XYZ file of C-alpha atoms in Angstrom:
268
model
C -10.757 -3.140 -4.158
C -10.678 -1.879 -7.701
C -8.290 -3.188 -10.325
C -7.886 -3.630 -14.039
C -5.487 -5.138 -16.524
C -5.274 -7.135 -19.724
C -3.311 -10.101 -21.042
C -0.971 -12.192 -18.905
C 0.511 -9.752 -16.362
C 3.958 -10.224 -14.826
C 2.418 -10.053 -11.334
C -0.519 -11.845 -9.685
C -2.261 -9.216 -7.555
C -4.936 -9.547 -4.913
C -6.113 -7.659 -1.860
C -8.999 -6.087 -0.028
C -10.013 -3.684 2.712
C -12.301 -4.655 5.599
C -13.942 -2.583 8.286
C -12.451 -2.887 11.764
C -14.298 -3.941 14.889
C -14.965 -0.366 15.990
C -16.602 0.504 12.680
C -18.599 -2.739 12.531
C -19.923 -2.113 16.034
C -20.854 1.483 15.188
C -22.293 0.617 11.770
C -19.775 2.881 10.049
C -18.213 2.237 6.643
C -14.663 1.043 6.106
C -12.379 4.063 5.775
C -9.558 2.111 4.080
C -9.309 1.462 0.343
C -7.006 -0.221 -2.157
C -6.687 -0.347 -5.931
C -4.316 -1.514 -8.622
C -3.817 -1.309 -12.347
C -1.718 -3.305 -14.806
C -0.617 -1.950 -18.166
C 1.684 -4.223 -20.125
C 4.760 -4.881 -17.980
C 3.945 -2.163 -15.429
C 1.760 -2.582 -12.350
C 0.674 0.056 -9.830
C -0.636 -0.800 -6.360
C -2.108 1.712 -3.916
C -3.588 1.654 -0.410
C -5.116 4.486 1.618
C -6.378 4.998 5.159
C -8.984 7.710 5.636
C -8.684 9.859 8.753
C -11.126 8.501 11.328
C -12.005 11.972 12.594
C -13.027 13.323 9.170
C -16.632 12.889 7.944
C -15.898 11.850 4.339
C -12.556 10.113 4.735
C -13.921 6.834 3.345
C -14.653 8.670 0.079
C -11.239 10.318 0.257
C -9.453 6.966 0.572
C -11.295 5.533 -2.433
C -10.638 8.659 -4.504
C -6.934 8.645 -3.569
C -6.270 5.044 -4.623
C -8.230 5.394 -7.854
C -6.341 8.567 -8.777
C -3.042 6.920 -7.843
C -3.723 3.900 -10.045
C -4.583 6.228 -12.929
C -1.833 8.833 -12.681
C 1.067 6.707 -11.433
C 0.083 4.125 -14.041
C 0.075 6.687 -16.846
C 3.463 8.132 -15.972
C 5.046 4.732 -15.296
C 3.772 3.237 -18.552
C 5.289 6.159 -20.453
C 8.629 5.759 -18.653
C 8.796 2.003 -18.048
C 12.214 1.805 -19.705
C 13.795 4.494 -17.536
C 16.852 3.496 -15.541
C 16.612 3.007 -11.754
C 17.669 6.079 -9.823
C 16.789 9.752 -9.810
C 14.450 9.420 -12.805
C 12.228 7.078 -10.795
C 12.109 9.489 -7.843
C 11.127 12.272 -10.264
C 8.426 10.065 -11.803
C 6.962 9.308 -8.373
C 7.057 12.946 -7.293
C 5.430 14.140 -10.529
C 2.691 11.497 -10.301
C 2.009 12.457 -6.685
C 1.679 16.076 -7.763
C -0.867 14.976 -10.398
C -2.864 13.021 -7.802
C -2.817 15.827 -5.252
C -3.926 18.441 -7.779
C -6.881 16.407 -9.031
C -7.820 15.325 -5.489
C -7.913 18.929 -4.269
C -9.723 20.100 -7.408
C -12.433 17.469 -6.943
C -12.895 17.955 -3.187
C -12.615 21.754 -3.234
C -13.046 23.784 -0.067
C -14.109 20.636 1.827
C -10.850 18.796 1.058
C -10.053 18.407 4.762
C -13.201 16.303 5.196
C -11.679 13.732 2.785
C -8.300 13.465 4.541
C -6.436 10.213 3.857
C -2.996 8.668 3.784
C -1.629 7.170 0.566
C 0.978 4.484 -0.149
C 1.853 3.549 -3.737
C 4.156 0.966 -5.326
C 5.074 0.939 -9.025
C 6.416 -2.362 -10.387
C 8.353 -1.956 -13.634
C 11.053 -3.979 -15.411
C 14.283 -3.506 -13.469
C 12.919 -1.407 -10.612
C 10.310 -0.904 -7.924
C 9.172 2.613 -7.050
C 7.584 3.419 -3.687
C 5.890 6.609 -2.492
C 4.183 7.095 0.842
C 2.539 9.910 2.760
C 1.229 8.907 6.174
C 1.642 5.657 8.071
C 1.098 2.919 5.473
C 3.918 0.425 4.966
C 5.404 -1.890 2.339
C 7.117 -5.275 2.772
C 8.983 -6.954 -0.093
C 10.030 -10.593 -0.468
C 13.482 -10.958 -1.991
C 16.089 -13.687 -1.834
C 16.745 -16.505 0.621
C 19.139 -17.090 3.494
C 19.842 -20.628 4.716
C 16.898 -21.736 2.618
C 14.490 -19.257 4.261
C 12.651 -16.554 2.322
C 13.768 -13.058 3.267
C 11.389 -10.142 3.890
C 12.317 -6.459 3.989
C 10.406 -3.420 5.258
C 10.818 -0.422 2.958
C 11.653 2.882 4.677
C 8.664 4.875 5.894
C 8.139 8.654 5.944
C 9.613 10.525 8.886
C 7.189 11.800 11.523
C 6.023 15.347 10.940
C 7.377 16.189 14.382
C 9.593 14.308 16.795
C 7.214 15.408 19.543
C 4.020 14.212 17.847
C 2.559 11.004 16.466
C 0.166 12.939 14.243
C -0.249 11.362 10.829
C 0.339 13.379 7.671
C -2.459 13.188 5.101
C -2.726 13.858 1.392
C -4.595 17.058 2.282
C -2.174 18.199 5.006
C -0.458 21.553 4.455
C 2.978 20.958 2.975
C 2.202 17.235 2.522
C 4.823 16.978 -0.223
C 7.501 17.834 2.345
C 6.648 14.704 4.345
C 6.273 12.389 1.344
C 8.875 9.635 1.090
C 10.063 8.030 -2.166
C 12.220 4.965 -2.794
C 13.653 3.221 -5.826
C 14.613 -0.450 -5.416
C 16.616 -2.200 -8.139
C 16.692 -5.890 -7.192
C 15.763 -8.639 -9.636
C 15.247 -10.915 -6.634
C 12.070 -9.116 -5.538
C 9.241 -11.555 -6.217
C 6.616 -10.416 -3.714
C 5.252 -7.051 -2.528
C 2.802 -6.350 0.283
C 1.167 -2.967 0.983
C -0.896 -2.256 4.073
C -2.411 0.477 6.188
C -1.477 0.803 9.860
C -4.339 -1.452 10.966
C -2.092 -4.456 10.284
C 1.112 -3.021 11.733
C 0.974 -5.080 14.927
C 0.465 -8.334 12.973
C 2.744 -7.719 10.004
C 5.619 -5.953 11.777
C 7.715 -6.592 14.872
C 10.556 -4.803 16.648
C 14.133 -5.873 17.091
C 15.938 -5.560 20.403
C 17.148 -2.129 19.312
C 13.605 -0.993 18.547
C 13.926 -1.142 14.754
C 10.758 -2.252 12.958
C 11.071 -5.492 10.997
C 8.655 -7.632 8.980
C 6.961 -10.463 10.873
C 8.340 -13.278 8.710
C 5.681 -15.867 9.594
C 2.825 -13.477 8.747
C 4.418 -12.282 5.509
C 5.317 -15.815 4.440
C 1.736 -17.033 4.921
C 0.253 -14.063 3.082
C 2.552 -14.430 0.068
C 2.415 -18.237 -0.004
C -1.361 -18.228 -0.364
C -0.947 -16.202 -3.577
C 1.915 -18.232 -5.057
C -0.360 -20.890 -6.571
C -0.594 -20.284 -10.360
C -3.866 -19.154 -11.887
C -6.603 -16.672 -10.980
C -7.299 -15.973 -7.328
C -10.211 -18.182 -6.310
C -13.323 -17.043 -4.449
C -12.279 -19.215 -1.517
C -8.865 -17.520 -1.357
C -10.593 -14.123 -1.339
C -12.951 -15.258 1.431
C -10.063 -16.713 3.416
C -8.191 -13.406 3.327
C -11.322 -11.525 4.409
C -11.790 -13.979 7.292
C -8.162 -13.510 8.354
C -8.438 -9.714 8.360
C -11.651 -9.899 10.430
C -10.363 -12.633 12.750
C -10.457 -12.288 16.529
C -6.672 -12.738 16.589
C -6.003 -9.685 14.421
C -8.843 -7.680 15.978
C -7.295 -8.229 19.419
C -4.117 -6.604 18.136
C -5.828 -3.650 16.436
C -9.539 -2.811 16.084
C -8.947 -0.402 13.183
C -9.880 -1.025 9.529
C -7.437 -3.319 7.757
C -6.098 -3.402 4.203
C -3.780 -5.897 2.588
C -2.779 -5.629 -1.075
C -0.214 -8.165 -2.291
C 1.510 -9.072 -5.520
C 3.710 -12.049 -6.456
C 5.791 -12.330 -9.587
C 4.417 -14.663 -12.269
C 6.944 -13.973 -15.039
C 10.702 -14.193 -14.548
C 12.486 -10.834 -14.936
């Protein structure tokens, strides 16, 4: 994971990507990536999942998250005081356009070889912005009910076709059409978790009606381990890596896994 920041940030951020069992067995690199940046009171978090069938998708995932941290961070820092609502959706759409243009410029005619999903969260005073193309997901922690922390799954992009489970990528034709944006204005949000689909079976569950919901026990454990004040220790980093590579999670999904989380350190 790449990340940068200065001073005392309003969010404590930590995460990593690990290769899944299939890639470890085949000696292939991890095709997931994550990155974040903090500038003053604004933080940007990004995760990406390179297409397994494309030869340079690991490079594409890394390029996507680095560009997202740069361009979403630049636009958000310049508009941190904007009001929640349409202006945030415009900011997210404009930043995505910046990322896509530079990504395609840098990869050129071989852009399809770098195919990747991209999920981005912008944390600014008074609002949270979320943009996603592909099958990444975001869970937020906000509020309590009967003394229990509450977790909420942010809406995900619609499938490109009701007859197909094919994932949309940053390089897909008409990708902007299938890109989803959200603006959340809730001062109670004090935790955010981004992931690629390799953790979907562990981090999400389904209600009786088939609606996807956060797995509260998983989310609670992941956030709680980051709630302790101070820098993230080496042992905490190693513990998260061990969890993501554990037999329990591998039995649910042998794909690469990414978990990028942030907890609030400064009251809004």
